[in-house]
PDB file of C-alpha atoms in Angstrom:
ATOM      1  CA  MET P 203      54.558  -0.974  22.841  1.00  0.00           C
ATOM      2  CA  SER P 204      52.863  -1.632  19.437  1.00  0.00           C
ATOM      3  CA  LYS P 205      50.287  -4.371  19.352  1.00  0.00           C
ATOM      4  CA  LEU P 206      49.589  -6.826  16.099  1.00  0.00           C
ATOM      5  CA  ILE P 207      45.512  -7.859  16.980  1.00  0.00           C
ATOM      6  CA  ARG P 208      43.824  -9.742  15.068  1.00  0.00           C
ATOM      7  CA  MET P 209      39.894  -9.315  15.140  1.00  0.00           C
ATOM      8  CA  ASP P 210      38.124 -13.054  15.771  1.00  0.00           C
ATOM      9  CA  GLN P 211      35.644 -14.847  17.276  1.00  0.00           C
ATOM     10  CA  THR P 212      37.209 -14.156  20.827  1.00  0.00           C
ATOM     11  CA  GLY P 213      36.559 -10.382  20.052  1.00  0.00           C
ATOM     12  CA  HIS P 214      40.550 -10.168  19.290  1.00  0.00           C
ATOM     13  CA  SER P 215      43.368 -11.592  20.112  1.00  0.00           C
ATOM     14  CA  THR P 216      47.041 -10.065  20.739  1.00  0.00           C
ATOM     15  CA  LEU P 217      49.248 -11.945  18.427  1.00  0.00           C
ATOM     16  CA  ALA P 218      52.444  -9.782  19.314  1.00  0.00           C
ATOM     17  CA  GLU P 219      53.595  -6.508  20.929  1.00  0.00           C
ATOM     18  CA  TRP P 220      57.140  -4.921  20.503  1.00  0.00           C
ATOM     19  CA  THR P 221      59.115  -2.093  20.619  1.00  0.00           C
ATOM     20  CA  ALA P 222      60.855  -0.385  17.974  1.00  0.00           C
ATOM     21  CA  GLU P 223      64.121  -0.664  20.307  1.00  0.00           C
ATOM     22  CA  ASP P 224      63.710  -4.349  20.516  1.00  0.00           C
ATOM     23  CA  PRO P 225      64.639  -6.073  17.243  1.00  0.00           C
ATOM     24  CA  VAL P 226      63.717  -9.613  18.556  1.00  0.00           C
ATOM     25  CA  ALA P 227      60.251  -8.705  19.175  1.00  0.00           C
ATOM     26  CA  VAL P 228      59.948  -6.817  15.805  1.00  0.00           C
ATOM     27  CA  GLU P 229      61.093  -9.795  14.207  1.00  0.00           C
ATOM     28  CA  ALA P 230      58.764 -12.234  16.207  1.00  0.00           C
ATOM     29  CA  ALA P 231      55.949  -9.542  14.832  1.00  0.00           C
ATOM     30  CA  VAL P 232      57.047  -9.184  11.460  1.00  0.00           C
ATOM     31  CA  GLU P 233      56.585 -13.346  11.245  1.00  0.00           C
ATOM     32  CA  ALA P 234      53.083 -13.126  12.835  1.00  0.00           C
ATOM     33  CA  PHE P 235      52.442 -10.553  10.737  1.00  0.00           C
ATOM     34  CA  ARG P 236      53.336 -12.057   7.638  1.00  0.00           C
ATOM     35  CA  ALA P 237      52.097 -15.471   8.849  1.00  0.00           C
ATOM     36  CA  GLU P 238      48.343 -13.827   8.693  1.00  0.00           C
ATOM     37  CA  LEU P 239      48.483 -12.372   5.613  1.00  0.00           C
ATOM     38  CA  GLU P 240      49.699 -15.396   3.958  1.00  0.00           C
ATOM     39  CA  ARG P 241      46.109 -17.344   5.642  1.00  0.00           C
ATOM     40  CA  GLY P 242      44.598 -14.134   3.665  1.00  0.00           C
ATOM     41  CA  TYR P 243      43.894 -11.764   6.177  1.00  0.00           C
ATOM     42  CA  LEU P 244      44.455  -7.860   5.480  1.00  0.00           C
ATOM     43  CA  ALA P 245      46.315  -5.605   7.659  1.00  0.00           C
ATOM     44  CA  MET P 246      44.897  -2.128   8.949  1.00  0.00           C
ATOM     45  CA  VAL P 247      46.679   0.739  10.453  1.00  0.00           C
ATOM     46  CA  SER P 248      44.602   3.891  11.734  1.00  0.00           C
ATOM     47  CA  THR P 249      45.942   7.147  10.318  1.00  0.00           C
ATOM     48  CA  GLY P 250      43.813   9.729  11.746  1.00  0.00           C
ATOM     49  CA  PRO P 251      39.913  10.138  12.925  1.00  0.00           C
ATOM     50  CA  GLY P 252      38.165   8.517  10.114  1.00  0.00           C
ATOM     51  CA  HIS P 253      40.804   7.209   7.999  1.00  0.00           C
ATOM     52  CA  ALA P 254      42.672   3.894   7.486  1.00  0.00           C
ATOM     53  CA  GLU P 255      44.815   2.257   5.372  1.00  0.00           C
ATOM     54  CA  GLN P 256      46.111  -1.115   4.377  1.00  0.00           C
ATOM     55  CA  VAL P 257      49.717  -2.206   4.887  1.00  0.00           C
ATOM     56  CA  ARG P 258      51.385  -5.013   3.349  1.00  0.00           C
ATOM     57  CA  GLU P 259      54.427  -4.572   5.778  1.00  0.00           C
ATOM     58  CA  LEU P 260      54.446  -4.276   9.496  1.00  0.00           C
ATOM     59  CA  PRO P 261      54.306  -0.443  10.238  1.00  0.00           C
ATOM     60  CA  VAL P 262      56.943  -1.129  13.058  1.00  0.00           C
ATOM     61  CA  GLU P 263      56.192   2.385  14.437  1.00  0.00           C
ATOM     62  CA  ALA P 264      52.358   2.255  14.498  1.00  0.00           C
ATOM     63  CA  PRO P 265      50.982   1.710  17.715  1.00  0.00           C
ATOM     64  CA  LEU P 266      48.443  -0.769  16.755  1.00  0.00           C
ATOM     65  CA  VAL P 267      47.796  -2.673  13.818  1.00  0.00           C
ATOM     66  CA  ILE P 268      44.417  -4.657  13.312  1.00  0.00           C
ATOM     67  CA  LEU P 269      43.968  -7.847  10.924  1.00  0.00           C
ATOM     68  CA  ARG P 270      40.577  -7.810   9.755  1.00  0.00           C
ATOM     69  CA  LEU P 271      38.858 -10.468   7.234  1.00  0.00           C
ATOM     70  CA  PRO P 272      38.004  -9.479   3.822  1.00  0.00           C
ATOM     71  CA  ILE P 273      34.434  -8.344   3.181  1.00  0.00           C
ATOM     72  CA  SER P 274      32.147  -9.557   0.498  1.00  0.00           C
ATOM     73  CA  GLY P 275      28.676  -8.151  -0.919  1.00  0.00           C
ATOM     74  CA  GLY P 276      25.936  -9.894   1.082  1.00  0.00           C
TER      75      GLY P 276
ATOM     76  CA  MET O 240      63.377  -6.963   9.954  1.00  0.00           C
ATOM     77  CA  ALA O 241      61.757  -3.381  10.034  1.00  0.00           C
ATOM     78  CA  VAL O 242      60.063  -1.898   7.207  1.00  0.00           C
ATOM     79  CA  GLU O 243      57.677   0.958   6.659  1.00  0.00           C
ATOM     80  CA  ALA O 244      54.232   1.066   5.938  1.00  0.00           C
ATOM     81  CA  HIS O 245      53.203   0.605   2.068  1.00  0.00           C
ATOM     82  CA  PRO O 246      49.552   2.304   1.890  1.00  0.00           C
ATOM     83  CA  VAL O 247      47.198   0.992  -0.640  1.00  0.00           C
ATOM     84  CA  GLU O 248      44.624   2.973  -2.121  1.00  0.00           C
ATOM     85  CA  ILE O 249      42.337   0.489  -3.246  1.00  0.00           C
ATOM     86  CA  LEU O 250      40.190  -1.814  -1.288  1.00  0.00           C
ATOM     87  CA  PRO O 251      41.612  -5.389  -2.591  1.00  0.00           C
ATOM     88  CA  GLU O 252      38.203  -7.086  -2.292  1.00  0.00           C
ATOM     89  CA  ALA O 253      36.959  -4.316  -5.017  1.00  0.00           C
ATOM     90  CA  ALA O 254      38.995  -7.152  -7.820  1.00  0.00           C
ATOM     91  CA  ALA O 255      36.465  -9.495  -6.744  1.00  0.00           C
ATOM     92  CA  VAL O 256      33.660  -7.357  -8.832  1.00  0.00           C
ATOM     93  CA  HIS O 257      36.151  -5.659 -11.569  1.00  0.00           C
ATOM     94  CA  TRP O 258      33.030  -5.587 -13.849  1.00  0.00           C
ATOM     95  CA  ARG O 259      31.237  -3.274 -11.387  1.00  0.00           C
ATOM     96  CA  PRO O 260      31.763   0.837 -11.903  1.00  0.00           C
ATOM     97  CA  ARG O 261      33.435   1.951  -9.231  1.00  0.00           C
ATOM     98  CA  VAL O 262      30.810   4.249  -6.969  1.00  0.00           C
ATOM     99  CA  ASP O 263      31.255   7.945  -6.776  1.00  0.00           C
ATOM    100  CA  ASP O 264      28.893  10.972  -6.673  1.00  0.00           C
ATOM    101  CA  ALA O 265      27.750  10.634 -10.153  1.00  0.00           C
ATOM    102  CA  ARG O 266      27.369   6.555  -9.439  1.00  0.00           C
ATOM    103  CA  LEU O 267      25.653   7.399  -6.728  1.00  0.00           C
ATOM    104  CA  ARG O 268      23.137   9.740  -8.460  1.00  0.00           C
ATOM    105  CA  HIS O 269      22.631   7.553 -11.518  1.00  0.00           C
ATOM    106  CA  LEU O 270      21.677   4.612  -9.019  1.00  0.00           C
ATOM    107  CA  GLY O 271      19.542   6.628  -7.163  1.00  0.00           C
ATOM    108  CA  GLY O 272      17.595   7.724 -10.514  1.00  0.00           C
ATOM    109  CA  LEU O 273      16.919   4.169 -11.675  1.00  0.00           C
ATOM    110  CA  TRP O 274      15.430   3.184  -8.234  1.00  0.00           C
ATOM    111  CA  MET O 275      13.131   6.195  -8.547  1.00  0.00           C
ATOM    112  CA  LEU O 276      12.483   5.280 -11.583  1.00  0.00           C
ATOM    113  CA  THR O 277      11.650   1.877 -10.661  1.00  0.00           C
ATOM    114  CA  THR O 278       9.330   2.781  -7.927  1.00  0.00           C
ATOM    115  CA  LEU O 279       7.779   4.830 -10.095  1.00  0.00           C
ATOM    116  CA  GLY O 280       6.971   1.923 -12.568  1.00  0.00           C
ATOM    117  CA  HIS O 281       5.473  -0.114 -10.014  1.00  0.00           C
ATOM    118  CA  VAL O 282       3.323   2.735  -8.521  1.00  0.00           C
ATOM    119  CA  VAL O 283       2.093   4.648 -11.646  1.00  0.00           C
ATOM    120  CA  PRO O 284       0.660   2.082 -13.156  1.00  0.00           C
ATOM    121  CA  PHE O 285      -1.224   0.565 -10.471  1.00  0.00           C
ATOM    122  CA  ALA O 286      -2.515   3.820  -9.512  1.00  0.00           C
ATOM    123  CA  ALA O 287      -3.321   4.425 -12.850  1.00  0.00           C
ATOM    124  CA  ALA O 288      -5.183   1.503 -12.900  1.00  0.00           C
ATOM    125  CA  ALA O 289      -6.843   2.329  -9.580  1.00  0.00           C
ATOM    126  CA  THR O 290      -8.231   5.483 -11.144  1.00  0.00           C
ATOM    127  CA  LEU O 291      -9.405   4.346 -14.706  1.00  0.00           C
ATOM    128  CA  LEU O 292     -11.340   1.406 -12.636  1.00  0.00           C
ATOM    129  CA  VAL O 293     -13.453   3.536 -10.039  1.00  0.00           C
ATOM    130  CA  TRP O 294     -13.424   6.240 -13.629  1.00  0.00           C
ATOM    131  CA  LEU O 295     -15.120   3.274 -15.623  1.00  0.00           C
ATOM    132  CA  GLN O 296     -17.279   1.319 -12.842  1.00  0.00           C
ATOM    133  CA  PRO O 297     -17.579   3.016  -9.372  1.00  0.00           C
ATOM    134  CA  LEU O 298     -18.795  -0.235  -8.087  1.00  0.00           C
ATOM    135  CA  ALA O 299     -15.131  -1.522  -8.856  1.00  0.00           C
ATOM    136  CA  LEU O 300     -13.938   0.440  -6.073  1.00  0.00           C
ATOM    137  CA  PRO O 301     -12.800  -2.685  -3.870  1.00  0.00           C
ATOM    138  CA  VAL O 302     -10.374  -3.539  -6.833  1.00  0.00           C
ATOM    139  CA  ALA O 303      -9.351   0.078  -7.297  1.00  0.00           C
ATOM    140  CA  LEU O 304      -8.332  -0.108  -3.565  1.00  0.00           C
ATOM    141  CA  ALA O 305      -6.379  -3.119  -4.008  1.00  0.00           C
ATOM    142  CA  CYS O 306      -4.727  -1.661  -6.485  1.00  0.00           C
ATOM    143  CA  LEU O 307      -3.672   1.150  -4.544  1.00  0.00           C
ATOM    144  CA  ALA O 308      -2.271  -1.211  -1.560  1.00  0.00           C
ATOM    145  CA  HIS O 309      -0.284  -3.092  -4.078  1.00  0.00           C
ATOM    146  CA  ALA O 310       1.221   0.920  -5.173  1.00  0.00           C
ATOM    147  CA  TRP O 311       1.923   1.558  -1.894  1.00  0.00           C
ATOM    148  CA  VAL O 312       3.170  -2.042  -0.602  1.00  0.00           C
ATOM    149  CA  ILE O 313       5.718  -2.757  -2.922  1.00  0.00           C
ATOM    150  CA  PRO O 314       8.226   0.331  -2.316  1.00  0.00           C
ATOM    151  CA  GLU O 315       7.665  -0.054   1.264  1.00  0.00           C
ATOM    152  CA  LEU O 316       8.803  -4.120   0.453  1.00  0.00           C
ATOM    153  CA  TYR O 317      12.371  -2.625  -1.010  1.00  0.00           C
ATOM    154  CA  ALA O 318      12.706  -0.263   2.086  1.00  0.00           C
ATOM    155  CA  ARG O 319      12.282  -3.114   4.077  1.00  0.00           C
ATOM    156  CA  ARG O 320      14.845  -4.863   2.275  1.00  0.00           C
ATOM    157  CA  GLY O 321      17.033  -2.146   2.386  1.00  0.00           C
ATOM    158  CA  ALA O 322      16.564  -1.592   6.261  1.00  0.00           C
ATOM    159  CA  ASN O 323      17.244  -5.333   6.508  1.00  0.00           C
ATOM    160  CA  VAL O 324      21.017  -4.554   6.290  1.00  0.00           C
ATOM    161  CA  VAL O 325      21.297  -2.962   9.395  1.00  0.00           C
ATOM    162  CA  ARG O 326      19.176  -5.340  11.792  1.00  0.00           C
ATOM    163  CA  PRO O 327      21.226  -7.177  14.876  1.00  0.00           C
ATOM    164  CA  ARG O 328      22.501 -10.645  14.064  1.00  0.00           C
ATOM    165  CA  GLY O 329      23.273 -13.269  16.282  1.00  0.00           C
ATOM    166  CA  ARG O 330      25.198 -12.336  19.569  1.00  0.00           C
ATOM    167  CA  ALA O 331      28.232 -14.274  20.324  1.00  0.00           C
ATOM    168  CA  ALA O 332      28.873 -15.027  24.090  1.00  0.00           C
ATOM    169  CA  GLU O 333      29.402 -12.211  26.862  1.00  0.00           C
ATOM    170  CA  GLU O 334      33.182 -12.099  26.878  1.00  0.00           C
ATOM    171  CA  PRO O 335      33.923 -11.518  23.294  1.00  0.00           C
ATOM    172  CA  GLU O 336      31.109  -9.014  22.713  1.00  0.00           C
ATOM    173  CA  ARG O 337      32.536  -7.335  25.465  1.00  0.00           C
ATOM    174  CA  ARG O 338      35.974  -7.274  23.834  1.00  0.00           C
ATOM    175  CA  ALA O 339      34.989  -6.438  20.436  1.00  0.00           C
ATOM    176  CA  VAL O 340      32.868  -3.448  21.598  1.00  0.00           C
ATOM    177  CA  GLY O 341      35.977  -2.256  23.554  1.00  0.00           C
ATOM    178  CA  LEU O 342      38.046  -2.453  20.273  1.00  0.00           C
ATOM    179  CA  LEU O 343      34.974  -0.373  18.206  1.00  0.00           C
ATOM    180  CA  GLY O 344      35.020   2.129  21.036  1.00  0.00           C
ATOM    181  CA  ASP O 345      38.636   2.442  20.285  1.00  0.00           C
ATOM    182  CA  LEU O 346      38.265   3.033  16.791  1.00  0.00           C
ATOM    183  CA  VAL O 347      35.636   5.602  16.904  1.00  0.00           C
ATOM    184  CA  GLY O 348      34.907   9.307  18.913  1.00  0.00           C
ATOM    185  CA  HIS O 349      32.480   9.447  21.709  1.00  0.00           C
ATOM    186  CA  GLU O 350      29.538  10.568  20.016  1.00  0.00           C
ATOM    187  CA  ALA O 351      29.924   7.359  17.938  1.00  0.00           C
ATOM    188  CA  ARG O 352      30.600   5.302  20.906  1.00  0.00           C
ATOM    189  CA  GLU O 353      27.686   6.452  22.446  1.00  0.00           C
ATOM    190  CA  LEU O 354      25.243   6.428  19.428  1.00  0.00           C
ATOM    191  CA  HIS O 355      26.541   2.526  18.951  1.00  0.00           C
ATOM    192  CA  ALA O 356      25.402   1.919  22.513  1.00  0.00           C
ATOM    193  CA  ARG O 357      22.203   3.220  21.917  1.00  0.00           C
ATOM    194  CA  THR O 358      21.084   1.936  18.397  1.00  0.00           C
ATOM    195  CA  GLY O 359      23.682  -0.818  17.553  1.00  0.00           C
ATOM    196  CA  LEU O 360      24.807   1.557  14.388  1.00  0.00           C
ATOM    197  CA  VAL O 361      28.113   3.452  14.242  1.00  0.00           C
ATOM    198  CA  LEU O 362      28.219   6.912  12.249  1.00  0.00           C
ATOM    199  CA  GLU O 363      30.943   7.585  10.071  1.00  0.00           C
ATOM    200  CA  ARG O 364      31.108  10.465   8.015  1.00  0.00           C
ATOM    201  CA  GLY O 365      32.708   9.984   4.834  1.00  0.00           C
ATOM    202  CA  ARG O 366      33.282  12.003   1.261  1.00  0.00           C
ATOM    203  CA  LEU O 367      30.279  10.696  -0.291  1.00  0.00           C
ATOM    204  CA  GLY O 368      27.898  11.121   2.645  1.00  0.00           C
ATOM    205  CA  THR O 369      27.334  10.261   5.792  1.00  0.00           C
ATOM    206  CA  TRP O 370      27.300   6.080   6.513  1.00  0.00           C
ATOM    207  CA  LEU O 371      25.314   4.090   9.111  1.00  0.00           C
ATOM    208  CA  VAL O 372      27.716   0.717   9.834  1.00  0.00           C
ATOM    209  CA  GLY O 373      26.004  -2.268  11.118  1.00  0.00           C
ATOM    210  CA  GLU O 374      26.618  -5.930  11.581  1.00  0.00           C
ATOM    211  CA  ALA O 375      26.123  -6.519   8.141  1.00  0.00           C
ATOM    212  CA  GLY O 376      25.718  -3.821   6.211  1.00  0.00           C
ATOM    213  CA  ALA O 377      25.453   0.209   6.046  1.00  0.00           C
ATOM    214  CA  VAL O 378      23.208   2.840   5.231  1.00  0.00           C
ATOM    215  CA  LEU O 379      24.731   5.904   3.240  1.00  0.00           C
ATOM    216  CA  LEU O 380      22.936   9.256   3.101  1.00  0.00           C
ATOM    217  CA  HIS O 381      23.852  11.350   0.051  1.00  0.00           C
ATOM    218  CA  GLY O 382      23.499  14.468  -1.383  1.00  0.00           C
ATOM    219  CA  ARG O 383      21.621  17.416  -0.482  1.00  0.00           C
ATOM    220  CA  ARG O 384      18.162  15.160  -0.358  1.00  0.00           C
ATOM    221  CA  ARG O 385      19.867  12.846   1.633  1.00  0.00           C
ATOM    222  CA  ARG O 386      18.670   9.733  -0.202  1.00  0.00           C
ATOM    223  CA  ALA O 387      19.305   6.959   1.781  1.00  0.00           C
ATOM    224  CA  TYR O 388      21.492   3.884   0.053  1.00  0.00           C
ATOM    225  CA  CYS O 389      21.383   0.425   1.713  1.00  0.00           C
ATOM    226  CA  TYR O 390      24.247  -1.835   1.467  1.00  0.00           C
ATOM    227  CA  CYS O 391      24.577  -5.308   2.415  1.00  0.00           C
ATOM    228  CA  VAL O 392      27.756  -6.169   3.059  1.00  0.00           C
ATOM    229  CA  LYS O 393      29.896  -9.409   4.979  1.00  0.00           C
ATOM    230  CA  VAL O 394      32.844 -10.188   6.651  1.00  0.00           C
ATOM    231  CA  ASP O 395      34.150 -13.335   4.529  1.00  0.00           C
ATOM    232  CA  GLY O 396      35.725 -15.705   7.082  1.00  0.00           C
ATOM    233  CA  ARG O 397      35.824 -18.436   4.137  1.00  0.00           C
ATOM    234  CA  ALA O 398      38.096 -16.034   2.586  1.00  0.00           C
ATOM    235  CA  VAL O 399      41.117 -17.156   5.190  1.00  0.00           C
ATOM    236  CA  VAL O 400      42.930 -19.968   4.979  1.00  0.00           C
ATOM    237  CA  ASP O 401      42.050 -22.848   7.934  1.00  0.00           C
ATOM    238  CA  GLY O 402      39.152 -20.466   9.025  1.00  0.00           C
ATOM    239  CA  ALA O 403      40.465 -20.468  12.237  1.00  0.00           C
ATOM    240  CA  GLY O 404      39.774 -17.308  14.325  1.00  0.00           C
ATOM    241  CA  ALA O 405      37.111 -16.546  11.619  1.00  0.00           C
ATOM    242  CA  GLY O 406      34.463 -18.297  13.198  1.00  0.00           C
ATOM    243  CA  GLU O 407      31.006 -16.345  14.391  1.00  0.00           C
ATOM    244  CA  LEU O 408      32.529 -13.040  15.311  1.00  0.00           C
ATOM    245  CA  PRO O 409      31.008 -11.046  17.795  1.00  0.00           C
ATOM    246  CA  SER O 410      28.656  -8.103  16.704  1.00  0.00           C
ATOM    247  CA  GLY O 411      31.551  -5.152  17.597  1.00  0.00           C
ATOM    248  CA  ASP O 412      34.103  -7.166  15.435  1.00  0.00           C
ATOM    249  CA  ARG O 413      31.715  -7.213  12.552  1.00  0.00           C
ATOM    250  CA  ILE O 414      31.296  -3.683  12.611  1.00  0.00           C
ATOM    251  CA  ALA O 415      34.695  -3.009  13.184  1.00  0.00           C
ATOM    252  CA  HIS O 416      35.712  -5.055  10.054  1.00  0.00           C
ATOM    253  CA  LEU O 417      33.303  -2.854   7.974  1.00  0.00           C
ATOM    254  CA  LEU O 418      34.200   0.515   9.082  1.00  0.00           C
ATOM    255  CA  LEU O 419      38.034  -0.239   9.031  1.00  0.00           C
ATOM    256  CA  ALA O 420      37.251  -1.472   4.997  1.00  0.00           C
ATOM    257  CA  LEU O 421      35.030   1.901   4.775  1.00  0.00           C
ATOM    258  CA  ARG O 422      37.531   3.965   6.017  1.00  0.00           C
ATOM    259  CA  ALA O 423      40.490   2.579   3.722  1.00  0.00           C
ATOM    260  CA  ASP O 424      38.389   3.134   0.633  1.00  0.00           C
ATOM    261  CA  GLU O 425      35.313   4.347   0.671  1.00  0.00           C
ATOM    262  CA  GLN O 426      34.589   4.076  -2.884  1.00  0.00           C
ATOM    263  CA  GLY O 427      35.694   1.009  -2.849  1.00  0.00           C
ATOM    264  CA  PHE O 428      33.323  -0.274  -0.019  1.00  0.00           C
ATOM    265  CA  ALA O 429      30.401   1.042  -1.696  1.00  0.00           C
ATOM    266  CA  THR O 430      31.170  -0.807  -5.228  1.00  0.00           C
ATOM    267  CA  VAL O 431      31.940  -4.290  -3.258  1.00  0.00           C
ATOM    268  CA  ALA O 432      28.887  -4.109  -1.564  1.00  0.00           C
ATOM    269  CA  ASN O 433      25.613  -5.074  -3.113  1.00  0.00           C
ATOM    270  CA  LEU O 434      22.971  -2.235  -2.979  1.00  0.00           C
ATOM    271  CA  THR O 435      19.697  -3.313  -1.767  1.00  0.00           C
ATOM    272  CA  PHE O 436      17.654  -0.044  -1.934  1.00  0.00           C
ATOM    273  CA  ALA O 437      17.890   3.465  -2.484  1.00  0.00           C
ATOM    274  CA  GLY O 438      15.323   5.882  -1.973  1.00  0.00           C
ATOM    275  CA  ALA O 439      13.498   7.949   0.193  1.00  0.00           C
ATOM    276  CA  ARG O 440      15.284   8.256   3.951  1.00  0.00           C
ATOM    277  CA  TRP O 441      11.674   8.672   5.688  1.00  0.00           C
ATOM    278  CA  ARG O 442      10.711   5.929   3.817  1.00  0.00           C
ATOM    279  CA  LEU O 443      13.000   3.683   4.969  1.00  0.00           C
ATOM    280  CA  ARG O 444      13.051   5.198   8.746  1.00  0.00           C
ATOM    281  CA  ARG O 445       9.700   3.471   8.694  1.00  0.00           C
ATOM    282  CA  ARG O 446      11.318  -0.267   8.105  1.00  0.00           C
ATOM    283  CA  LEU O 447      13.988   0.475  10.542  1.00  0.00           C
ATOM    284  CA  PRO O 448      13.758  -1.326  13.932  1.00  0.00           C
ATOM    285  CA  ALA O 449      12.746   1.266  16.782  1.00  0.00           C
ATOM    286  CA  PRO O 450      15.883   1.967  18.575  1.00  0.00           C
ATOM    287  CA  MET O 451      17.775   2.198  15.372  1.00  0.00           C
ATOM    288  CA  ARG O 452      15.885   5.335  13.895  1.00  0.00           C
ATOM    289  CA  PRO O 453      17.587   8.219  16.131  1.00  0.00           C
ATOM    290  CA  ALA O 454      21.321   6.725  14.455  1.00  0.00           C
ATOM    291  CA  LEU O 455      19.305   7.671  11.301  1.00  0.00           C
ATOM    292  CA  ASP O 456      18.216  10.934  12.257  1.00  0.00           C
ATOM    293  CA  ALA O 457      21.504  12.069  13.924  1.00  0.00           C
ATOM    294  CA  ALA O 458      23.181  10.724  10.165  1.00  0.00           C
ATOM    295  CA  ALA O 459      20.711  13.284   8.448  1.00  0.00           C
ATOM    296  CA  ALA O 460      21.792  15.867  11.221  1.00  0.00           C
ATOM    297  CA  SER O 461      25.110  15.503  10.746  1.00  0.00           C
ATOM    298  CA  ILE O 462      24.962  16.601   7.105  1.00  0.00           C
ATOM    299  CA  ASP O 463      23.627  19.534   8.141  1.00  0.00           C
ATOM    300  CA  THR O 464      26.010  20.647  10.381  1.00  0.00           C
ATOM    301  CA  ARG O 465      29.458  19.118   9.159  1.00  0.00           C
ATOM    302  CA  SER O 466      31.943  21.067   6.907  1.00  0.00           C
ATOM    303  CA  THR O 467      33.472  19.438   3.694  1.00  0.00           C
ATOM    304  CA  ARG O 468      36.030  17.470   4.990  1.00  0.00           C
ATOM    305  CA  PRO O 469      39.198  16.471   2.353  1.00  0.00           C
ATOM    306  CA  ARG O 470      40.106  12.678   2.299  1.00  0.00           C
TER     307      ARG O 470
END
């Protein structure tokens, strides 16, 4: 089961869960994913120890997609 | 509709600071050299004035000592400014903090998780050096001399429409945000962040809260033991 989560003030919120074999769940996840990107969130997937990549389309096979806020110099 | 992942190599936030040169090894050495010159620019005149005063008039010793105090205090103030980037910020409620730390724990290995529990900092090995990531900044140990570079960087909740969910983040989430950005584009991360201090590790260590000092020691030790890892 793959998960789309958003880091927020609750710790994190699970926005969608899907398996690649469930097109309805995938469609819902893609919609949720795009809605959050529209709002300004950035989507990240881990690609191994110490590595992460930003993605602009939902990687359906990824077990975990994390939405983060942008950063800026403090 | 399912689509494949298309990784983006450059941190998008770097576009907001397009005038800054992208940080790399050479840039870090350059910045480190500038900070060293700045420190000398503060220390040498005061130390020289103290020496001259005592040589001209030994009774001016109290004034000379005041000059030497300035020569010592000014670099210490810079180091304190650097240490401030990793000082703990406010805490959220217990449950969000617990959930956030759980997610952060999933992102890092056992050693980093244990170090975070003890010190509040996450150790991350990168190509530029070894990082210690805190809630509102990070420290990079770079080069053979392990010079410390302190970066102030924050999660920008104003960047999202309506800001829902982007309120006061738990501490673990703030670290996870910075960690993911760092992992995606280490050079971009260092470019976006504001450099608040670059200097000797020992000077920074003195200004860190005592519980965080073992993290700095662990980061320095990891440079000794790590092998070069391609990224």
